[in-house]
Coordinates of C-alpha atoms in Angstrom, one line a residue:
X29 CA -19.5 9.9 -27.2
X30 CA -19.0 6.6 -29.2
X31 CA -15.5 7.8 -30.0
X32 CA -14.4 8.5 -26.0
X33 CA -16.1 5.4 -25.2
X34 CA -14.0 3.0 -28.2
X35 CA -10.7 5.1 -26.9
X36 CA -11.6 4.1 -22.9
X37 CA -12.9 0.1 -24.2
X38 CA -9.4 0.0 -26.4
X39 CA -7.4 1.2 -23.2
X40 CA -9.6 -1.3 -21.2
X41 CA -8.6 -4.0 -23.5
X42 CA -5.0 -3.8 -23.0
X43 CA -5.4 -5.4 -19.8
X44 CA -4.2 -4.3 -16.1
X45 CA -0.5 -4.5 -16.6
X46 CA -0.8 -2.4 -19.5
X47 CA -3.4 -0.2 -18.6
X48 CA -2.2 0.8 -15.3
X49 CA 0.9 2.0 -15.8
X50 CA -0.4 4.2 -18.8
X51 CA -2.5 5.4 -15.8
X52 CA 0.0 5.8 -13.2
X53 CA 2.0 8.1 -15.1
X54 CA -0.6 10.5 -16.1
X55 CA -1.5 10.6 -12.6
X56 CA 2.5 11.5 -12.1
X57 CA 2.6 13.8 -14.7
X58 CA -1.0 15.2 -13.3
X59 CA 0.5 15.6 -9.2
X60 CA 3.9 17.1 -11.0
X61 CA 6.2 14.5 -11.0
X62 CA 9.2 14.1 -14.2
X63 CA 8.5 11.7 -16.7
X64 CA 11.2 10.0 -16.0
X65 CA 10.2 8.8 -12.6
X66 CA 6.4 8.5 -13.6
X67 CA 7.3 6.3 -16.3
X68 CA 9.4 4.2 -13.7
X69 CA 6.4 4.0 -11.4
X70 CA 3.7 3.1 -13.8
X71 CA 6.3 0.5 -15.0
X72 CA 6.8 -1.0 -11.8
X73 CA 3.0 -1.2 -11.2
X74 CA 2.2 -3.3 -13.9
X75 CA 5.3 -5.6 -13.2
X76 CA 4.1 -5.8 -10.2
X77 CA 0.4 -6.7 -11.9
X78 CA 1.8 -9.3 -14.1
X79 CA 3.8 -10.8 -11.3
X80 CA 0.1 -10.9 -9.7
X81 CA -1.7 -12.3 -12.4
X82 CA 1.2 -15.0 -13.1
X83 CA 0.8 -16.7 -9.2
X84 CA -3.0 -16.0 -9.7
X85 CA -2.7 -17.9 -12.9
X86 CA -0.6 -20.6 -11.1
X87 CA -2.9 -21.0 -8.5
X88 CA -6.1 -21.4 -10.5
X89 CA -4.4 -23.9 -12.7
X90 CA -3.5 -25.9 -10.2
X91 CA -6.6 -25.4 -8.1
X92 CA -9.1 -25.9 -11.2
X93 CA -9.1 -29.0 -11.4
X94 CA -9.1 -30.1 -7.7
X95 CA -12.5 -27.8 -8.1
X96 CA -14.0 -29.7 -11.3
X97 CA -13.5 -33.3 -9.4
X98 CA -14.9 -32.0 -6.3
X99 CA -17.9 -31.3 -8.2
X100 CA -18.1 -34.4 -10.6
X101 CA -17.4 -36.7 -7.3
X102 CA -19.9 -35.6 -5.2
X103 CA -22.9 -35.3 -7.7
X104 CA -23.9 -31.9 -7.7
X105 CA -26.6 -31.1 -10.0
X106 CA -28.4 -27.5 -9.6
X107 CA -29.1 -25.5 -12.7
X108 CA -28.0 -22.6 -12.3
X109 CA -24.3 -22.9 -13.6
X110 CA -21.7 -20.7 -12.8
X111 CA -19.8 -19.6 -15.7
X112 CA -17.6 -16.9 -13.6
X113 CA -16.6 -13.5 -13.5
X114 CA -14.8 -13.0 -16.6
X115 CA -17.7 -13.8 -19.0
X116 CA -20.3 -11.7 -16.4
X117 CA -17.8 -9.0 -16.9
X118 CA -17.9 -9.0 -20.5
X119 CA -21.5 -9.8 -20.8
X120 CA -21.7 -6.0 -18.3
X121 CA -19.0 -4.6 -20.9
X122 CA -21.2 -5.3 -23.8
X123 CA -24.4 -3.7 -23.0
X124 CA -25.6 -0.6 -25.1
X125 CA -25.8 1.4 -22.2
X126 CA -22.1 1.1 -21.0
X127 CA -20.6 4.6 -22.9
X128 CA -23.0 6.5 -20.3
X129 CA -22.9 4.1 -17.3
X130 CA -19.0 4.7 -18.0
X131 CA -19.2 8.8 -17.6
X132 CA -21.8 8.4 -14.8
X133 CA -19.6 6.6 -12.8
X134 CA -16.2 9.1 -13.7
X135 CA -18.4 11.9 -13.1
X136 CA -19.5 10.4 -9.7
X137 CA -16.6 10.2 -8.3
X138 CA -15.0 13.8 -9.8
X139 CA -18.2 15.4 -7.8
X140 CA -17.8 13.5 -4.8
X141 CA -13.6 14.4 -4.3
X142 CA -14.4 18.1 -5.6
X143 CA -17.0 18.2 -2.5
X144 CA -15.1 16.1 0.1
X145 CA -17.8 13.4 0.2
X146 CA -14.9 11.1 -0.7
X147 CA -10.8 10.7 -0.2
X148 CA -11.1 8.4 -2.9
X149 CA -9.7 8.4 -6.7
X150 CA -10.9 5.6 -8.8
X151 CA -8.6 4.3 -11.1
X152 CA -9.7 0.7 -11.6
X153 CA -11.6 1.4 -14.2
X154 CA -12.4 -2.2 -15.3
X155 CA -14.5 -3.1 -12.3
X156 CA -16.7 -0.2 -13.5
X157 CA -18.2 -3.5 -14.6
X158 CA -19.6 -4.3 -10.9
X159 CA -21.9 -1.2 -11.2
X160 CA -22.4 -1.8 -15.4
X161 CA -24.2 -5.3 -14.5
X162 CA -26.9 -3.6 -12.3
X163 CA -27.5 -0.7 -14.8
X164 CA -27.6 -2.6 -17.5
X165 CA -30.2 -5.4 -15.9
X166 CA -32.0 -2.4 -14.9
X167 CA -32.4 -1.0 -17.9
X168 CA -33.2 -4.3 -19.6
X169 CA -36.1 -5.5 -17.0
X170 CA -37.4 -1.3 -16.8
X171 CA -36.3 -0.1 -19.9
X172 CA -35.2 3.3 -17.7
X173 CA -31.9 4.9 -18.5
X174 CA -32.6 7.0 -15.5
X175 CA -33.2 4.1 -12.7
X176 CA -30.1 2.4 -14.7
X177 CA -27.3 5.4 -14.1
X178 CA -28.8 5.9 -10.7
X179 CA -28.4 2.6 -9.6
X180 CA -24.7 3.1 -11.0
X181 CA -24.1 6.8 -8.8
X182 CA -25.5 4.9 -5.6
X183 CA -23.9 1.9 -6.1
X184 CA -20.4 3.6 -6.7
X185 CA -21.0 6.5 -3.7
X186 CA -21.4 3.2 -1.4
X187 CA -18.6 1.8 -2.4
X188 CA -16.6 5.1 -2.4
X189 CA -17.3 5.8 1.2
X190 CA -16.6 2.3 2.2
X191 CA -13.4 2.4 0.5
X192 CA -12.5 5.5 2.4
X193 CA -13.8 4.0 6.1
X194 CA -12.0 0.9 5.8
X195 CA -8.6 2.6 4.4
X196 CA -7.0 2.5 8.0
X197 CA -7.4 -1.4 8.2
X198 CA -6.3 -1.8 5.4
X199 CA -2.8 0.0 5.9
X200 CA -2.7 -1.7 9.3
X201 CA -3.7 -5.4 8.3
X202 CA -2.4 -5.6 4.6
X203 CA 0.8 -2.7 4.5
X204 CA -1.6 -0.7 2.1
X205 CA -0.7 2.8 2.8
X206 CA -2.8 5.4 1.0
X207 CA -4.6 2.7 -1.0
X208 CA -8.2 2.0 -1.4
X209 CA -10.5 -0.8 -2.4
X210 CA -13.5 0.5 -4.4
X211 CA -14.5 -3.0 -5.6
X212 CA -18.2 -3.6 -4.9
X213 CA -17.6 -7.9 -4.9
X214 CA -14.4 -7.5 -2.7
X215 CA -15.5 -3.9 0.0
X216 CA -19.0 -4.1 0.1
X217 CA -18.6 -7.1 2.5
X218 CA -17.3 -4.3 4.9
X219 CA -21.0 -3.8 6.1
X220 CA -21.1 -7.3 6.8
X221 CA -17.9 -8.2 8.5
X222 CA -17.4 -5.6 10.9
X223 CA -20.7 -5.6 12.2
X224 CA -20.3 -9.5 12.4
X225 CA -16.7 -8.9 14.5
X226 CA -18.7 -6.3 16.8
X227 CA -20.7 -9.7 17.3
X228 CA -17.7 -11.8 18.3
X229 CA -16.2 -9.5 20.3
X230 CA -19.5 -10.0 22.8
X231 CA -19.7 -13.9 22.5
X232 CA -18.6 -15.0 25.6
X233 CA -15.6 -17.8 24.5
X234 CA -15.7 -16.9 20.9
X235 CA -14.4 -13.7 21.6
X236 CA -11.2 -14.7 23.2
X237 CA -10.0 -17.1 20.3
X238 CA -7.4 -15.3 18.2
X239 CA -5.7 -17.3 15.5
X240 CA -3.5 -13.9 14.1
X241 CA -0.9 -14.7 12.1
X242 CA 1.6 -14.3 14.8
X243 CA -0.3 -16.1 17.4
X244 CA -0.7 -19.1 15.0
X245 CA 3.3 -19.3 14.3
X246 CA 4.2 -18.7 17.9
X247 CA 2.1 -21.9 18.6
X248 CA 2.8 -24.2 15.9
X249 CA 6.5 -23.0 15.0
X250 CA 7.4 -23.6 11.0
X251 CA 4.0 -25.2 10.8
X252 CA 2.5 -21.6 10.9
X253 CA 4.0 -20.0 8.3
X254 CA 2.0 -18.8 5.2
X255 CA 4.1 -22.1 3.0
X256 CA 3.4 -24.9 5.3
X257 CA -0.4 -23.7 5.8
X258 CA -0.5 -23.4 2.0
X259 CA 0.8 -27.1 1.8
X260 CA -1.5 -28.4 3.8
X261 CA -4.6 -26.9 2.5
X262 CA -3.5 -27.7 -1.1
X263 CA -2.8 -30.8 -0.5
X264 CA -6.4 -31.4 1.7
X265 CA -8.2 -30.2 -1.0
X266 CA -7.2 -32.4 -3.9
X267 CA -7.1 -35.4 -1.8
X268 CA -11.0 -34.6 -0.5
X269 CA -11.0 -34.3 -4.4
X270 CA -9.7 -37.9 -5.1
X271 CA -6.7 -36.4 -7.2
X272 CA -4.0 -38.8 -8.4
X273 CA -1.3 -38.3 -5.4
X274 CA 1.1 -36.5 -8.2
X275 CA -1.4 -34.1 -8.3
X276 CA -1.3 -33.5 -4.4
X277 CA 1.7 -33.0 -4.3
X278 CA 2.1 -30.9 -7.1
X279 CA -1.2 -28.6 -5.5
X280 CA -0.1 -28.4 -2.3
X281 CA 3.1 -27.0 -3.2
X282 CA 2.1 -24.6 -5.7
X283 CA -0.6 -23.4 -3.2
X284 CA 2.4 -23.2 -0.7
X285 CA 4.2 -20.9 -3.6
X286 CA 1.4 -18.9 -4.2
X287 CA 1.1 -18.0 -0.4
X288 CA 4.5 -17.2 -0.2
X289 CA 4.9 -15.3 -3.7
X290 CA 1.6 -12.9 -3.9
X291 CA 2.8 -10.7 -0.8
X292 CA 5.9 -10.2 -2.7
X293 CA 4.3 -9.3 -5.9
X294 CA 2.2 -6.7 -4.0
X295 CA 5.4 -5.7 -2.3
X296 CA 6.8 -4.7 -5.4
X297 CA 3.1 -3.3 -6.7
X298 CA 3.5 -0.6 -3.6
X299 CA 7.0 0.3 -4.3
X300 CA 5.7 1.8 -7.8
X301 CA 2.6 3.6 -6.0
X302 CA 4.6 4.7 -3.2
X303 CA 5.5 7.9 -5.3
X304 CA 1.9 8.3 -6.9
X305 CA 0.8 8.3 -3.6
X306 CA 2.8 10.7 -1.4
X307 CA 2.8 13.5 -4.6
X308 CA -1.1 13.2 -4.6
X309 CA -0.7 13.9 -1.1
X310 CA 1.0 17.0 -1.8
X311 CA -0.5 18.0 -4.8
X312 CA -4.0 17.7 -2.6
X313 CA -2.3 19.8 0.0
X314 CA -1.5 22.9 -2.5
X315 CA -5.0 22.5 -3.7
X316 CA -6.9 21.7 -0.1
X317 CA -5.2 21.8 2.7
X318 CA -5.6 19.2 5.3
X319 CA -7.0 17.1 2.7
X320 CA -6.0 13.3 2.4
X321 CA -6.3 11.2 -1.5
X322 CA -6.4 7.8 -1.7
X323 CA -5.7 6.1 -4.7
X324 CA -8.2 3.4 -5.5
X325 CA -7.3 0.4 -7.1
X326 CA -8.0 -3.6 -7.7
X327 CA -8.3 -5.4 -4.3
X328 CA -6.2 -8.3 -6.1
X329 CA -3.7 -6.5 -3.5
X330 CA -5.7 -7.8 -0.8
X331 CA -5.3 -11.4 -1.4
X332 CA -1.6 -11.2 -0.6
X333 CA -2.2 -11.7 2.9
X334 CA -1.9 -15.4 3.5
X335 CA -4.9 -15.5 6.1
X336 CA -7.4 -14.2 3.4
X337 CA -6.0 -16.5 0.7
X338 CA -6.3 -19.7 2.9
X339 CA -9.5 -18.5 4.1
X340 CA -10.7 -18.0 0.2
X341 CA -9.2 -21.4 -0.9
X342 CA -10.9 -23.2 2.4
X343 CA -14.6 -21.9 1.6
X344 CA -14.3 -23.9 -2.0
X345 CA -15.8 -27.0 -0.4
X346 CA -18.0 -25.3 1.7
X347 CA -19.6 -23.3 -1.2
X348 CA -19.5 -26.8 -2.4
X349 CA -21.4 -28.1 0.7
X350 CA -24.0 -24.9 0.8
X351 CA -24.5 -25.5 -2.4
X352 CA -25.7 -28.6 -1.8
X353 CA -27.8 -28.4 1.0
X354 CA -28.6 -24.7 1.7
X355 CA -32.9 -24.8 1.1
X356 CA -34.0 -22.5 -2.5
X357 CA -30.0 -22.8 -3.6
X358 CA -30.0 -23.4 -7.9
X359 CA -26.2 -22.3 -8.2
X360 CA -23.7 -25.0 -9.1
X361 CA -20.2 -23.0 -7.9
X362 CA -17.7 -23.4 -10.5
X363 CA -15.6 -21.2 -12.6
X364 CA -16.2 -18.9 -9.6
X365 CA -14.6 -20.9 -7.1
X366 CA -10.8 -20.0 -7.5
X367 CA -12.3 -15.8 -7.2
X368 CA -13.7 -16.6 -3.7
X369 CA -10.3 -15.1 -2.0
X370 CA -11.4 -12.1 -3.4
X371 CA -14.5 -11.8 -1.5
X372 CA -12.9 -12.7 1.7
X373 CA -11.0 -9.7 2.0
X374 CA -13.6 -8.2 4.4
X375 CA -14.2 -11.6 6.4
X376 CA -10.2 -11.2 7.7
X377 CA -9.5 -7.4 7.9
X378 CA -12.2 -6.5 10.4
X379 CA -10.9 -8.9 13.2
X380 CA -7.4 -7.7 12.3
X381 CA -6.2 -11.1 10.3
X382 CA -7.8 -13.6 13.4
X383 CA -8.5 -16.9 10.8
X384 CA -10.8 -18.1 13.6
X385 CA -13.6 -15.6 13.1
X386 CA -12.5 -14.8 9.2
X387 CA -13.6 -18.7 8.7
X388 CA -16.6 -18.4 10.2
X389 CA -18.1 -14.8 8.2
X390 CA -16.5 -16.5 5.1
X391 CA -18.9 -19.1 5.9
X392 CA -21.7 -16.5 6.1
X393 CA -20.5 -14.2 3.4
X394 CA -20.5 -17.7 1.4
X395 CA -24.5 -18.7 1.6
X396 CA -25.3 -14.9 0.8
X397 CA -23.3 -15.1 -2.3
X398 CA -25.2 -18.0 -3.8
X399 CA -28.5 -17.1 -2.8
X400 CA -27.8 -13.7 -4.7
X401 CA -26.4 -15.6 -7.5
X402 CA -29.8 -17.3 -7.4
X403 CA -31.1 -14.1 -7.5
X404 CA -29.6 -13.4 -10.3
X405 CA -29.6 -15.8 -12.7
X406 CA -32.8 -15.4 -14.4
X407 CA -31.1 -11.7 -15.1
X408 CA -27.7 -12.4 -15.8
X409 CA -29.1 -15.1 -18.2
X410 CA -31.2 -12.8 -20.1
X411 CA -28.3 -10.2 -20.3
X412 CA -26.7 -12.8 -21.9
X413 CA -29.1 -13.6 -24.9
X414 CA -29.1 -9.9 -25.3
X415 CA -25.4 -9.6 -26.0
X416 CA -25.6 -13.3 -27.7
X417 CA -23.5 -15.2 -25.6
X418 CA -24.2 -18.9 -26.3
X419 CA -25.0 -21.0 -23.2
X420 CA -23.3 -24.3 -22.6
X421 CA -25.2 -27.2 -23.5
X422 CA -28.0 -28.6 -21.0
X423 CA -27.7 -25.5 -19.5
X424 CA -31.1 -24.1 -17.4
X425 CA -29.5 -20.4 -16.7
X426 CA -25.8 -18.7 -15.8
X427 CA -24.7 -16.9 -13.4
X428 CA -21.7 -16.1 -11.2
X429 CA -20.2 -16.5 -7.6
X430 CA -19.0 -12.8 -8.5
X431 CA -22.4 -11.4 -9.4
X432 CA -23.6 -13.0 -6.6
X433 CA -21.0 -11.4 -4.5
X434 CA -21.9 -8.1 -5.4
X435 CA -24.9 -8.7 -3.1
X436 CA -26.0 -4.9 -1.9
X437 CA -26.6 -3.9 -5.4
X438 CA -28.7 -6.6 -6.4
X439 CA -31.2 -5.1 -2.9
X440 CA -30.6 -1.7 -4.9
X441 CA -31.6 -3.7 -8.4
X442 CA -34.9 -4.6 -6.4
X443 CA -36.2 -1.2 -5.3
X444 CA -35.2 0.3 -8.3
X445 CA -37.2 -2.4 -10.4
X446 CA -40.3 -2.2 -8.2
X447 CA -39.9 1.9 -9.2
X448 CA -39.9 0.9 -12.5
X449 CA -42.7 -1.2 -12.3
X450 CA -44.8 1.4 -10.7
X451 CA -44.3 4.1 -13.5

């Protein structure tokens, strides 16, 4: 078991854009394609990763510190501190129950596909970690490796069948074809946003304001397009940040890039699954006919549309703001600010890519992420004494925007703990 485990963690550890093309080309190898052209595809996917991870990069550089003065120059104090998703991942990653969380969650989704209860094939194996957090602050508040890997097969069947519901949308609002988003922080906003768009669409008013990404540069000409919005909000949020006007300039232009860039690097992403995708299509039509696979991967693809990015990178000062004045609130937003894109995925695809109503659930979707960070802090802190993680100094409790965002699980965390209590 340790040995499988230390082989997966090694593979893990190589990163995305190594990882994933190892990956890939199995999976070509696996749905019958030649080396040759599985090699070429898994190659292409992580170029295509890299290229994502270098504008990420550029973007949260440049963004960083516009988030760090927003913070010092408008006094928030909370103690909660958010010390963001790539230390929650590894503090998930380094619990003792992780080897059987890991095949718990494989397993789940083998079962479900075998029995058509899914169309979707996991293959992002590091945000296993989403479903790893709950198990293992199950198992550390119950002590039940039981409650713990079931918390991990629900958690992962949700996110499975969400994945699969909202594949259309995301074909017809992001050019995903036959990719899926099985990324509890990112999909399991799904439940939220659609039901939220149902609302719009029967608000008398509200319903009738589209701001699609066509209407918006129909009206406004060059001062639609994905560069010049990037500009401006760049450039409005290090000035609200009291940046040196060097700075500003020098956000709002790489923000204008990164708009412009990302759909390009997921472009390129999609060229290398295109193949991967259409022979798993065939190879599930051998096997089952009239059977569809889709192939289920990071939803750092998703942030390629310009509308979620802006509508991420606007909701910085208004975590900010909530942060401030939402009532029982102990989460000072930080390191987590720059991932909030990520969990806006949902707030934009339901309506279609309409920024008007994406704004206002990314507002909503905002407050429930930092009341379940809230939530979660006394846990994620404890998880992090276990794995002895050293907390910054004066520092009450951690947590993350990212845990927080993961907020269906943590309702799951709750039952599951009052079971545990009870026996």
């Amino acid at each position: 078991m340790n040995a499988i485990f230390d082989f997966f963690q090694y593979i893990v550890n190589l990163g995305v854009s190594v990882m994933m093309p190892l990956i890939i080309t199995v999976l070509g190898l696996i749905f019958g394609n030649k080396f040759s052209a599985s090699f070429k595809s898994g190659l292409t996917v992580g170029v295509g990763f890299v290229g994502l991870n270098v504008i990420a990069t550029l973007m949260t550089t440049a963004i960083s510190p516009v988030t760090k003065a927003l913070v010092e120059n408008y006094n928030f104090h909370l103690v909660a501190t958010d010390i963001g998703w790539g230390v929650g991942s590894s503090l998930a990653w380094g619990t003792q129950i992780v080897p059987f969380v890991f095949i718990t969650v494989i397993a789940t989704n083998v079962v479900m596909i075998l029995l058509n209860w899914t169309k979707t094939m996991d293959v992002d194996i590091w945000n296993f970690w989403h479903s790893m957090m709950i198990a293992g602050a199950l198992y550390l508040t119950t002590k039940s490796m039981i409650l713990a890997l079931l918390s991990a097969v629900i958690n992962m069947a949700i996110v499975f069948k969400i994945a699969d519901w909202t594949q259309n949308d995301l074909d017809e609002v992001l050019g995903l074809e036959g990719i899926s988003f099985p990324q509890i922080q990112s999909s399991g906003w799904a439940l939220i946003g659609y039901p939220l768009n149902w609302l719009f669409d029967r608000i008398p008013g509200v319903k009738n304001i589209s701001w699609t990404p066509e209407k918006v540069q129909s009206k406004l000409g060059i001062f639609g397009e994905p560069m010049l919005i990037g500009l401006f909000v760049g450039g409005i949020l290090a000035a609200a940040a009291r940046m040196p006007l060097d700075q500003i300039l020098q956000t709002a232009v790489t923000i204008a890039a990164s708009l412009v860039l990302m759909p390009r690097m997921v472009a390129l992403l999609m060229d290398g699954l295109t193949l991967i995708s259409e022979s798993a299509q065939e190879w599930m039509q051998k096997r089952f006919e009239g059977r569809e696979l889709y192939i289920g991967l990071d939803s750092a693809l998703g942030i390629g549309h310009p509308y979620v990015l802006t509508t991420g990178l606007l909701m910085i000062p208004v975590a900010l703001i909530l942060a401030f004045i939402l009532p029982g609130n102990k989460v000072l937003p930080l390191a987590d600010l720059t991932a909030l894109p990520y969990f806006m995925i949902f707030a934009i695809v339901p309506s279609k890519g309409n920024l008007f109503r994406g704004l206002i659930t990314g507002v909503i979707f905002t407050a429930i992420i930092l009341y379940c960070a809230t939530y979660a802090a006394p846990i994620v802190t404890q998880l992090a004494a276990q794995v002895g993680y050293q907390l910054p100094a004066d520092t009450e409790m951690v947590t993350s925007l990212a845990v927080g965002s993961q907020w269906y699980t943590w309702i799951i965390y709750a039952l599951f703990k009052a079971i545990g209590g009870i026996f």
